[in-house]
mmCIF file of C-alpha atoms in Angstrom:
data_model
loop_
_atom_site.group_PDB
_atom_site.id
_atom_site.type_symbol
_atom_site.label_atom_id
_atom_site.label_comp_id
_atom_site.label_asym_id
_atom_site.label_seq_id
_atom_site.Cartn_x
_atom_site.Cartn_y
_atom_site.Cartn_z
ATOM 1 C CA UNK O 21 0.000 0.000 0.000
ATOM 2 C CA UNK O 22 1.131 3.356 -1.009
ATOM 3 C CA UNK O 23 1.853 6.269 1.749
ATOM 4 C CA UNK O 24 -0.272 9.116 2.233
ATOM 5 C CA UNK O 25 2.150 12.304 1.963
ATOM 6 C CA UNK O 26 5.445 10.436 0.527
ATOM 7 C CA UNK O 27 6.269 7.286 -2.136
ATOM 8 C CA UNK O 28 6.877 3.901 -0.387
ATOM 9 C CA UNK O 29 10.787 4.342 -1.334
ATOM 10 C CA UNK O 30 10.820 8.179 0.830
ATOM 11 C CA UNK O 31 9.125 6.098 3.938
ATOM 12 C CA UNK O 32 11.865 3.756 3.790
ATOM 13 C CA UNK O 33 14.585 6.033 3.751
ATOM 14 C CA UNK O 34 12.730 8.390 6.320
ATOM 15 C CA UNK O 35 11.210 6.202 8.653
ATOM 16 C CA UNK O 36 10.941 8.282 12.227
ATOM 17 C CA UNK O 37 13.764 7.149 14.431
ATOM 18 C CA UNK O 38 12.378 6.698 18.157
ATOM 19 C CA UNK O 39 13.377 9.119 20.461
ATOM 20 C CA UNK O 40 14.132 7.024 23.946
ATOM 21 C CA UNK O 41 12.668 9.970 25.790
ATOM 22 C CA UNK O 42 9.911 9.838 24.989
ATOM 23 C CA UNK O 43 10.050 5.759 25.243
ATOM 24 C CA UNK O 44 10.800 6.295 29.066
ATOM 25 C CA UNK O 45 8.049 9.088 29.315
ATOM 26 C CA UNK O 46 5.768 5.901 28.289
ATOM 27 C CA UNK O 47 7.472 3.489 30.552
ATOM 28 C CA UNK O 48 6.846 5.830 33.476
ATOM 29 C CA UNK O 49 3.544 6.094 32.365
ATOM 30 C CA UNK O 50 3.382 2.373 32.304
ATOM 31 C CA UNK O 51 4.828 1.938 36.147
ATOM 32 C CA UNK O 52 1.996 4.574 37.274
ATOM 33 C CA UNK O 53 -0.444 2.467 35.785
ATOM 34 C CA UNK O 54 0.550 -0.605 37.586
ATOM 35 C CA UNK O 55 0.773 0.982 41.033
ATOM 36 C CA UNK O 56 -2.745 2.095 40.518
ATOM 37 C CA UNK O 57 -3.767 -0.933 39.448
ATOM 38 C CA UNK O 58 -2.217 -3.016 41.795
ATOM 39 C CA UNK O 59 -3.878 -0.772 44.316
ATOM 40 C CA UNK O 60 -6.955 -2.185 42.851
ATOM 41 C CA UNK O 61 -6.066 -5.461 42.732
ATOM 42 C CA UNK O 62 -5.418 -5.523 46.284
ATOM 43 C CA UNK O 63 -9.059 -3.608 47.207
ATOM 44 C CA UNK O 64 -10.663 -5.761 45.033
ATOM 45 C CA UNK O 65 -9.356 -8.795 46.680
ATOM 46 C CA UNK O 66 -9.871 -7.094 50.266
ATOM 47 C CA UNK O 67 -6.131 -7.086 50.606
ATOM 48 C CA UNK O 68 -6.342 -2.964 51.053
ATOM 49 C CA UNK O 69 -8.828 -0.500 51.549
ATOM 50 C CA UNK O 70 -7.988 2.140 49.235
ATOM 51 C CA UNK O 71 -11.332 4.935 47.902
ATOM 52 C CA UNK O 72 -10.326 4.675 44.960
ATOM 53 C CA UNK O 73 -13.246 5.833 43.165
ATOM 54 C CA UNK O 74 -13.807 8.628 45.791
ATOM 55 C CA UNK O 75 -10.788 9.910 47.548
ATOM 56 C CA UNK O 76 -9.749 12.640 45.582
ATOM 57 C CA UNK O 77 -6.093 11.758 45.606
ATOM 58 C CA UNK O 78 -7.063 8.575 43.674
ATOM 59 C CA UNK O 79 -9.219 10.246 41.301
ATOM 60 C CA UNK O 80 -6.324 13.007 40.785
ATOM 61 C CA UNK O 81 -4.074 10.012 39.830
ATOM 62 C CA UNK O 82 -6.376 8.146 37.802
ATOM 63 C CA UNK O 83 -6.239 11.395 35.442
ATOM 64 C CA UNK O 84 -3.152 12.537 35.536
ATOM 65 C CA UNK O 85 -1.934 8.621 34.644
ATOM 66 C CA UNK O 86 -4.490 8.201 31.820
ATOM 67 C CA UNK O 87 -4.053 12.241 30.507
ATOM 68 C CA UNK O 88 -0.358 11.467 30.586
ATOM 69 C CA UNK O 89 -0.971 7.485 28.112
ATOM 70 C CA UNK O 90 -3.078 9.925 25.822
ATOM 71 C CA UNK O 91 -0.989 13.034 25.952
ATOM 72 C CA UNK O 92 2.289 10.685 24.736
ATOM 73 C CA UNK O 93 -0.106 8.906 22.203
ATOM 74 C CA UNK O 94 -1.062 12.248 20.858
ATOM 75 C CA UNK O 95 2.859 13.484 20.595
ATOM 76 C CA UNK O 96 3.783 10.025 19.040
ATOM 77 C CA UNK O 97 1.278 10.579 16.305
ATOM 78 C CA UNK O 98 3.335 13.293 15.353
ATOM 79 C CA UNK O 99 6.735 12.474 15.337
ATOM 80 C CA UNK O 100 5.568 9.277 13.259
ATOM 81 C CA UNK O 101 3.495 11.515 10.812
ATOM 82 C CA UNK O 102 5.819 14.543 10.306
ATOM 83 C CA UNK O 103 7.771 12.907 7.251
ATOM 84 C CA UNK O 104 4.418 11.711 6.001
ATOM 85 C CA UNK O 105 1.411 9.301 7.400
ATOM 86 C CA UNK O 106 2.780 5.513 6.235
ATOM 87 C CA UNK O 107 -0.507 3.805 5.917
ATOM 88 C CA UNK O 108 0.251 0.270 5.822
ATOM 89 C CA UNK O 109 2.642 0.807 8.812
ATOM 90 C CA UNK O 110 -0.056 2.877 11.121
ATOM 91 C CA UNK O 111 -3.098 0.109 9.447
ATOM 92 C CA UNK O 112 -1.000 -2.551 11.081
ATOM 93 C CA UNK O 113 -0.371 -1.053 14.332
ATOM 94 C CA UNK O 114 -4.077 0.633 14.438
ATOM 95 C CA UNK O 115 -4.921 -3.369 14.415
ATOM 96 C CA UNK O 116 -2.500 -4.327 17.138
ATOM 97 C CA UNK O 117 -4.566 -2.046 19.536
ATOM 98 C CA UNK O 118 -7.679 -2.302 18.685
ATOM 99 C CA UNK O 119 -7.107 -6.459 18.966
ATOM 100 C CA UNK O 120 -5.511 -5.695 22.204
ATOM 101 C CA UNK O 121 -8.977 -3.489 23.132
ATOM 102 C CA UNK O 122 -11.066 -6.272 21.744
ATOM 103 C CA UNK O 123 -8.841 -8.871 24.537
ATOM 104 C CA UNK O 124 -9.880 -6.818 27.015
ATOM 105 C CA UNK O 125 -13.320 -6.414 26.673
ATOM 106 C CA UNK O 126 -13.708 -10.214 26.205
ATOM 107 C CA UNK O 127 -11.897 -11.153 29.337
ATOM 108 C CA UNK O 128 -13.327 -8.477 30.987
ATOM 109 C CA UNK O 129 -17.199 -9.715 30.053
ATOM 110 C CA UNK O 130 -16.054 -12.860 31.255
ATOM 111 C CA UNK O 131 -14.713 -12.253 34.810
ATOM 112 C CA UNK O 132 -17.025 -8.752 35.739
ATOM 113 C CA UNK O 133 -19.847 -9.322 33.536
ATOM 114 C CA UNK O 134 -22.063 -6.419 35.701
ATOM 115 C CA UNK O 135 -18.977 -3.917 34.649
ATOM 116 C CA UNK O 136 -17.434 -4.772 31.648
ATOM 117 C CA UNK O 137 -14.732 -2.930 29.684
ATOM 118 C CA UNK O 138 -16.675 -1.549 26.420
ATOM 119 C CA UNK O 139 -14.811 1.306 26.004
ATOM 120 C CA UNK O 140 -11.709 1.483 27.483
ATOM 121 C CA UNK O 141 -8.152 3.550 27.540
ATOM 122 C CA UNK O 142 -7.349 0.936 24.056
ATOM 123 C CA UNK O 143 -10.864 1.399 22.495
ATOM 124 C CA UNK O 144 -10.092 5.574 22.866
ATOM 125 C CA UNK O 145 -6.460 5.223 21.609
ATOM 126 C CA UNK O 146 -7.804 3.545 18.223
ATOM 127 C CA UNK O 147 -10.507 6.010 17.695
ATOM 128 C CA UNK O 148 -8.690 9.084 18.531
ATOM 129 C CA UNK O 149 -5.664 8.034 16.717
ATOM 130 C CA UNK O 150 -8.012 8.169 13.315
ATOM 131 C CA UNK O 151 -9.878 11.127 14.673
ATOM 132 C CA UNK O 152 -5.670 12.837 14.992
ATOM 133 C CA UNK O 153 -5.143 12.511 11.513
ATOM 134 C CA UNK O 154 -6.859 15.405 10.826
ATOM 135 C CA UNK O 155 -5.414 17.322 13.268
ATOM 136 C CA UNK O 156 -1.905 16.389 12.644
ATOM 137 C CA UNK O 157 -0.629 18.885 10.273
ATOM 138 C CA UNK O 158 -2.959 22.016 11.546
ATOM 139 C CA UNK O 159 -1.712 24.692 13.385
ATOM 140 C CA UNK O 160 -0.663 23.672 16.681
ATOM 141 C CA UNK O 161 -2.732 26.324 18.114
ATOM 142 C CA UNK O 162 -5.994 25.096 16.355
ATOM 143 C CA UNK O 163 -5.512 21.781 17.826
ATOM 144 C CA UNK O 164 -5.043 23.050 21.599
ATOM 145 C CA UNK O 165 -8.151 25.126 21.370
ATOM 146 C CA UNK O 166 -9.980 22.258 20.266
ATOM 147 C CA UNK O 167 -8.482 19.759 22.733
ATOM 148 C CA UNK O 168 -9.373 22.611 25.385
ATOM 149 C CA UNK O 169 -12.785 22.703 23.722
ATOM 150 C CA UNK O 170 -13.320 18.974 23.816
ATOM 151 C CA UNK O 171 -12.593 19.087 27.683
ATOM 152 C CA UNK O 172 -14.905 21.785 28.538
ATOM 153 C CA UNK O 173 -17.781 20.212 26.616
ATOM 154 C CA UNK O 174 -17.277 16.561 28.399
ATOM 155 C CA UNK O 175 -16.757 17.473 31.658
ATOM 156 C CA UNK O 176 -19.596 19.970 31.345
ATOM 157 C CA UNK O 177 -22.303 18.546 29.639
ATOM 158 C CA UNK O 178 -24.488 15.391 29.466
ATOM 159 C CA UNK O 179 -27.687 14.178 27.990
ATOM 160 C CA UNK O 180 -30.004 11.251 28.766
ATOM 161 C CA UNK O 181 -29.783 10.570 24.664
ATOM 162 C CA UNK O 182 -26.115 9.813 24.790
ATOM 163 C CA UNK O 183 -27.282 7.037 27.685
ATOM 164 C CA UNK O 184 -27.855 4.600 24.954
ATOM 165 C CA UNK O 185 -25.403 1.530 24.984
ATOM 166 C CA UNK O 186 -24.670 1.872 21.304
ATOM 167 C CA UNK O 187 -23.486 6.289 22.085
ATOM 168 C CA UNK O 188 -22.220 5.631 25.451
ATOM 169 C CA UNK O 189 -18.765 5.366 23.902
ATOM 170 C CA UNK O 190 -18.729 9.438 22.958
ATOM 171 C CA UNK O 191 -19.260 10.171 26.558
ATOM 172 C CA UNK O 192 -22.369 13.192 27.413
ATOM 173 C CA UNK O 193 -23.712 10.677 29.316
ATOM 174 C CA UNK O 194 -26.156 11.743 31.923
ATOM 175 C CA UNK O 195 -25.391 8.256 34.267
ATOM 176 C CA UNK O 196 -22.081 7.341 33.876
ATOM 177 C CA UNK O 197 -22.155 3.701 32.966
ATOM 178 C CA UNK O 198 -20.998 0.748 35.129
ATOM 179 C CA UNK O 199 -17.501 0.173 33.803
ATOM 180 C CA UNK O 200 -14.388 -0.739 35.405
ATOM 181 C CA UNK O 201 -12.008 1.672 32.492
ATOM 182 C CA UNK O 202 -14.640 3.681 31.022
ATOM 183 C CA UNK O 203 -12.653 6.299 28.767
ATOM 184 C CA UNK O 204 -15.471 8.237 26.381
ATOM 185 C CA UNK O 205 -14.233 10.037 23.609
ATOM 186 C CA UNK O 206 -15.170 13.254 24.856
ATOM 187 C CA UNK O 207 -13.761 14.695 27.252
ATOM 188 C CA UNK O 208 -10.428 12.526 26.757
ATOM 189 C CA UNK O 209 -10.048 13.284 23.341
ATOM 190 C CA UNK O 210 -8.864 16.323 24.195
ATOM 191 C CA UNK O 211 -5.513 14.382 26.282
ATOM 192 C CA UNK O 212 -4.403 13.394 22.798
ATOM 193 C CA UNK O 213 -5.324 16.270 21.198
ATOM 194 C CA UNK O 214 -3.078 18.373 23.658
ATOM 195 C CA UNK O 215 -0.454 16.084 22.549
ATOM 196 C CA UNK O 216 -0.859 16.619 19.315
ATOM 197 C CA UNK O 217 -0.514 20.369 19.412
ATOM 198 C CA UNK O 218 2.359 20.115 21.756
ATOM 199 C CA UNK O 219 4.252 18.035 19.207
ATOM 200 C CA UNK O 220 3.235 20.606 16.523
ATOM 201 C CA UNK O 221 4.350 23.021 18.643
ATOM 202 C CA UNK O 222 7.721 21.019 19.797
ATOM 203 C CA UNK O 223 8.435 19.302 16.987
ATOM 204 C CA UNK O 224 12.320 18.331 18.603
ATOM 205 C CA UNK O 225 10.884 17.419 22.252
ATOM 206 C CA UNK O 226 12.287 14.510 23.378
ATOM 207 C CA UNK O 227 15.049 14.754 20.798
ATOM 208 C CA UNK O 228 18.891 14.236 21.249
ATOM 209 C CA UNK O 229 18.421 13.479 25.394
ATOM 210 C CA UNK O 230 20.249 10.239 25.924
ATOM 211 C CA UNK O 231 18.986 7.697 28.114
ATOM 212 C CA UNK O 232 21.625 6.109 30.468
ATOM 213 C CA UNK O 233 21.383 3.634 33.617
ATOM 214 C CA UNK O 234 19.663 0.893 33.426
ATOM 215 C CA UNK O 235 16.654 2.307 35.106
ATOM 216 C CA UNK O 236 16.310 4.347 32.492
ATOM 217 C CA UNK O 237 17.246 1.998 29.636
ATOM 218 C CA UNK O 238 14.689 -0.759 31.203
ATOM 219 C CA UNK O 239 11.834 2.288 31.561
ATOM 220 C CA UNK O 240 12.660 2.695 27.164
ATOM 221 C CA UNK O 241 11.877 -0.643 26.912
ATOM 222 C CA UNK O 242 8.791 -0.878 28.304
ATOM 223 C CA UNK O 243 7.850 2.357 26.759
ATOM 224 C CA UNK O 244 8.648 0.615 23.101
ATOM 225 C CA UNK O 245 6.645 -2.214 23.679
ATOM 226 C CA UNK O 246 4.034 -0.270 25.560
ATOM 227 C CA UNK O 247 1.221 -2.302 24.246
ATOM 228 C CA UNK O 248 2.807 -5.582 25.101
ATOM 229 C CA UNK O 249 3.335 -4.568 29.020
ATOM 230 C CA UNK O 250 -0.084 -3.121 28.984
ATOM 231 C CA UNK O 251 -2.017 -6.160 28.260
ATOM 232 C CA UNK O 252 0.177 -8.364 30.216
ATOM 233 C CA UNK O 253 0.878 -5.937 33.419
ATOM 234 C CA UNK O 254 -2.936 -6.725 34.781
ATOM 235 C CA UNK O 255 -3.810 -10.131 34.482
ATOM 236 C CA UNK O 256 -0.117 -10.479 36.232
ATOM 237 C CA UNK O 257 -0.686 -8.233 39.087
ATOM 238 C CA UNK O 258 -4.317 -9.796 39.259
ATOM 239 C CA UNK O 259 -3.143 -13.082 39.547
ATOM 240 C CA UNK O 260 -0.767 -12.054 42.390
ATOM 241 C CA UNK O 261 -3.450 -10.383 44.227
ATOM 242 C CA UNK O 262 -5.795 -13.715 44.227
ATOM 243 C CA UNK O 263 -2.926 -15.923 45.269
ATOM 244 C CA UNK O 264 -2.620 -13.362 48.121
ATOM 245 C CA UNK O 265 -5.940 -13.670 48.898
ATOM 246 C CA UNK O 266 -6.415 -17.448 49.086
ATOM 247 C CA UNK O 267 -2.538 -17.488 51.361
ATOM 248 C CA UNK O 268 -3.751 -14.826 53.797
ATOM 249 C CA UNK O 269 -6.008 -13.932 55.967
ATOM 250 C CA UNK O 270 -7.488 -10.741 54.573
ATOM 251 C CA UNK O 271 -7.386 -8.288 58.605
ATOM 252 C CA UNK O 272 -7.376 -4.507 56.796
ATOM 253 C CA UNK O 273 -8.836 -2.167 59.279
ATOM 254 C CA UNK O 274 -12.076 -2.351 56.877
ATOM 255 C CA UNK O 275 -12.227 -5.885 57.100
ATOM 256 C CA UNK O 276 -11.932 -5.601 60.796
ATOM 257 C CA UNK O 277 -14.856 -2.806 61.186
ATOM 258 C CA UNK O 278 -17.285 -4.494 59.068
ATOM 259 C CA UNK O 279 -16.190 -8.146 60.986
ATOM 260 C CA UNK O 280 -17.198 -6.621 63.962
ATOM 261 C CA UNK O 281 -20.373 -5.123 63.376
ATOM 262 C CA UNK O 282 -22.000 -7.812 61.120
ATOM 263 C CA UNK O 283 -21.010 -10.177 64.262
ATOM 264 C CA UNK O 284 -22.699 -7.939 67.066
ATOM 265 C CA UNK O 285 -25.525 -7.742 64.531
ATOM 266 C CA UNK O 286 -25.430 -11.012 64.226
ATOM 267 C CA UNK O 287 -25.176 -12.254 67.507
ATOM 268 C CA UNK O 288 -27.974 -10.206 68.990
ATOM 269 C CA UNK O 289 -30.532 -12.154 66.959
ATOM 270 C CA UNK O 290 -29.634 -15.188 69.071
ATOM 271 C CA UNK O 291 -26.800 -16.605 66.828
ATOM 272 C CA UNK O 292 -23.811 -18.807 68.557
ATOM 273 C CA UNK O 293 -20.461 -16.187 67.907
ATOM 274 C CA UNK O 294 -19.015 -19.192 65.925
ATOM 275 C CA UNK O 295 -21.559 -19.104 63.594
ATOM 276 C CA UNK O 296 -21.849 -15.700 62.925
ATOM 277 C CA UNK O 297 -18.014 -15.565 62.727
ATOM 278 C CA UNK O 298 -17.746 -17.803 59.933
ATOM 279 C CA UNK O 299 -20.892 -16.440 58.166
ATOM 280 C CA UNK O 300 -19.304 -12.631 57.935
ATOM 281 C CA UNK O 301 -16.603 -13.833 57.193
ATOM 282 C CA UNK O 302 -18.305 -15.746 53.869
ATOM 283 C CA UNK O 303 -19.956 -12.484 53.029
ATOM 284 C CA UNK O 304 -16.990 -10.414 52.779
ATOM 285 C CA UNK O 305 -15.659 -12.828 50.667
ATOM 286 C CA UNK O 306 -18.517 -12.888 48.309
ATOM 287 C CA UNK O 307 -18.878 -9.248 48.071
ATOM 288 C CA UNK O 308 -14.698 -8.983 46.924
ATOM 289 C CA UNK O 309 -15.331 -12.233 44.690
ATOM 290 C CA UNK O 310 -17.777 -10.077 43.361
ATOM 291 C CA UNK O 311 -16.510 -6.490 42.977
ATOM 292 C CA UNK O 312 -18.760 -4.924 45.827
ATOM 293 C CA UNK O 313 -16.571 -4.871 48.501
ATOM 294 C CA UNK O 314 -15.188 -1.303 47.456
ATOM 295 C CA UNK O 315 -18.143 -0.251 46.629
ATOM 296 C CA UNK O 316 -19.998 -1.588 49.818
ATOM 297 C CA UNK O 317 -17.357 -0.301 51.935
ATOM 298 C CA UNK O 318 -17.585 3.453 50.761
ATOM 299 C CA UNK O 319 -21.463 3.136 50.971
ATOM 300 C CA UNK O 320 -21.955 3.708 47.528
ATOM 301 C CA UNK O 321 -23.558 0.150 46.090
ATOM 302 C CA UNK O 322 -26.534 1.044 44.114
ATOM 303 C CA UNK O 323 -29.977 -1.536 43.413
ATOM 304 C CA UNK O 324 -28.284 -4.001 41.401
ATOM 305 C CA UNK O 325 -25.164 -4.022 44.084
ATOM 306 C CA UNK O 326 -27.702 -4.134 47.094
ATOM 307 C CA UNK O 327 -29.347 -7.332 45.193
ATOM 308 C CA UNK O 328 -25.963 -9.025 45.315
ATOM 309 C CA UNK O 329 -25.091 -7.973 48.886
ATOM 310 C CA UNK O 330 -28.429 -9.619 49.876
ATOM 311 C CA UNK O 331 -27.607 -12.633 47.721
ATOM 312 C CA UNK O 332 -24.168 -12.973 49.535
ATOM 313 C CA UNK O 333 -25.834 -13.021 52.626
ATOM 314 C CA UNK O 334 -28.868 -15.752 51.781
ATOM 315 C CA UNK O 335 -25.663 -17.922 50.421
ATOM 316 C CA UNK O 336 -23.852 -17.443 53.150
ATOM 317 C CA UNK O 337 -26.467 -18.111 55.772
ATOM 318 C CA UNK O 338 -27.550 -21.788 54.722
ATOM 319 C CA UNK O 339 -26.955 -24.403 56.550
#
């Protein structure tokens, strides 16, 4: 397939070199993304007790961790586009992402089917990197105001119509769906749209720095096989948090609290301690197995949660 901007022979001789910068911008990207997901692992599991969906330190990090995934995606459009748009070459890694993003949603229909991942940080990256095209050779200034734009109008506005499962995915929602990476395009567009502009703007960021230590050289690594460590960084942090869980006896100070009181409440309807004992305990477990127990400890399950908290008790309670 021809280029778009230069002849097949040009693309070979001016193929963007990487700038390992940038590569270890991504891996420390990358590392920020496994702390917080770790820390998620471990809540979900009932190994922690972290709010993360409302302390606003958490949420703080949650942005500035995806802004900064979207911000580099934005700049690496750029530097990959400025000699010239290769279309076989961005085709082929347009399809290594969205296959990655279509991974994800499968396993994650299979193992939280009340909060799958339909639209997630991969899903965006696909769709904004097509939507960037357009943007990549306009004025850099043009492109910030409409990255600004597309912030102001997402965080600002929403609209029972954009509800609907099949236009949840532009964000404007009115209820933000149940999700557990729920990236719309607006208002996040605007992350890679920043980066975009800045690399219009910069066009030499990142270049002639040299990368030395192996910190450094091991952070430009990940970085260059970003997708890679994404897709396998989770599923290996959530396996570690399981094993965990079935080695240890799960005693954070929430599992503590909510030990306590379900047994006083328990035992002043006239059950033996034992019993009660072993049937909070069962609960708790059912309500992490589940994905409640965050939820349920920050007081925030809605109907359908409430529903499985009383299902985790009936099953716990028989006989």
């Amino acid at each position: 397939m021809s280029a778009i901007g230069v002849t097949p022979a040009q693309n070979l001789a001016k193929r963007p070199s990487r700038r390992p910068a940038i590569d270890v911008a991504r891996g420390l990207a990358l590392l920020a993304m496994a702390a917080y997901h770790g820390s998620w692992d471990a809540t979900y599991f009932g190994l922690a007790g972290f709010d993360l969906l409302g302390d606003p330190l958490w949420l703080a990090a949650r942005t500035a961790i995806l802004s900064s995934f979207l911000l580099l995606a934005g700049i690496g459009l750029v530097l990959a586009s400025r000699d010239g748009i290769d279309a076989g070459r961005f085709l082929r890694r347009l399809g290594r992402v969205a296959a990655g993003a279509a991974a994800v949603s499968a396993a994650s229909y299979a193992l939280f089917p009340d909060s799958p991942i339909f639209f997630g940080v991969l899903h965006h990256i696909v769709v904004a990197s097509v939507i960037g095209l357009a943007f990549a050779r306009l004025p850099a200034i043009v492109t910030l105001a409409v990255a600004a734009a597309a912030v102001l109008v997402g965080t600002t506005q929403g609209f029972p119509l954009f509800d609907s499962p099949w236009l949840r995915w532009i964000g404007l929602t009115s209820v933000a769906p149940d999700s557990n990476d729920y990236v719309p395009l607006l208002p996040w567009i605007g992350g890679v749209l920043a980066g975009i502009g800045l690399g219009r703007l910069w066009p030499r960021l990142g270049e002639g720095v040299a990368v030395t230590g192996r910190a450094a050289r091991l952070l430009a690594f990940g970085g260059r096989h970003s997708l890679a460590v994404y897709l396998l960084h989770q599923p290996l942090l959530f396996g570690i948090a399981w094993a965990a869980a079935q080695l240890m006896p799960v005693e954070t100070p929430a599992v503590r609290e909510f030990q306590a009181s379900c047994v006083a409440s328990c035992e002043g309807a006239g059950v033996a301690r034992a019993t009660c004992a072993a049937n909070c305990g069962c609960v708790q477990s059912e309500l992490a197995r589940n994905g409640l127990w965050e939820g349920f400890v920050a007081n925030r399950l809605d109907e359908r949660d409430r529903r499985g908290l009383q299902a985790a008790v009936a099953a716990c309670s028989k006989p």
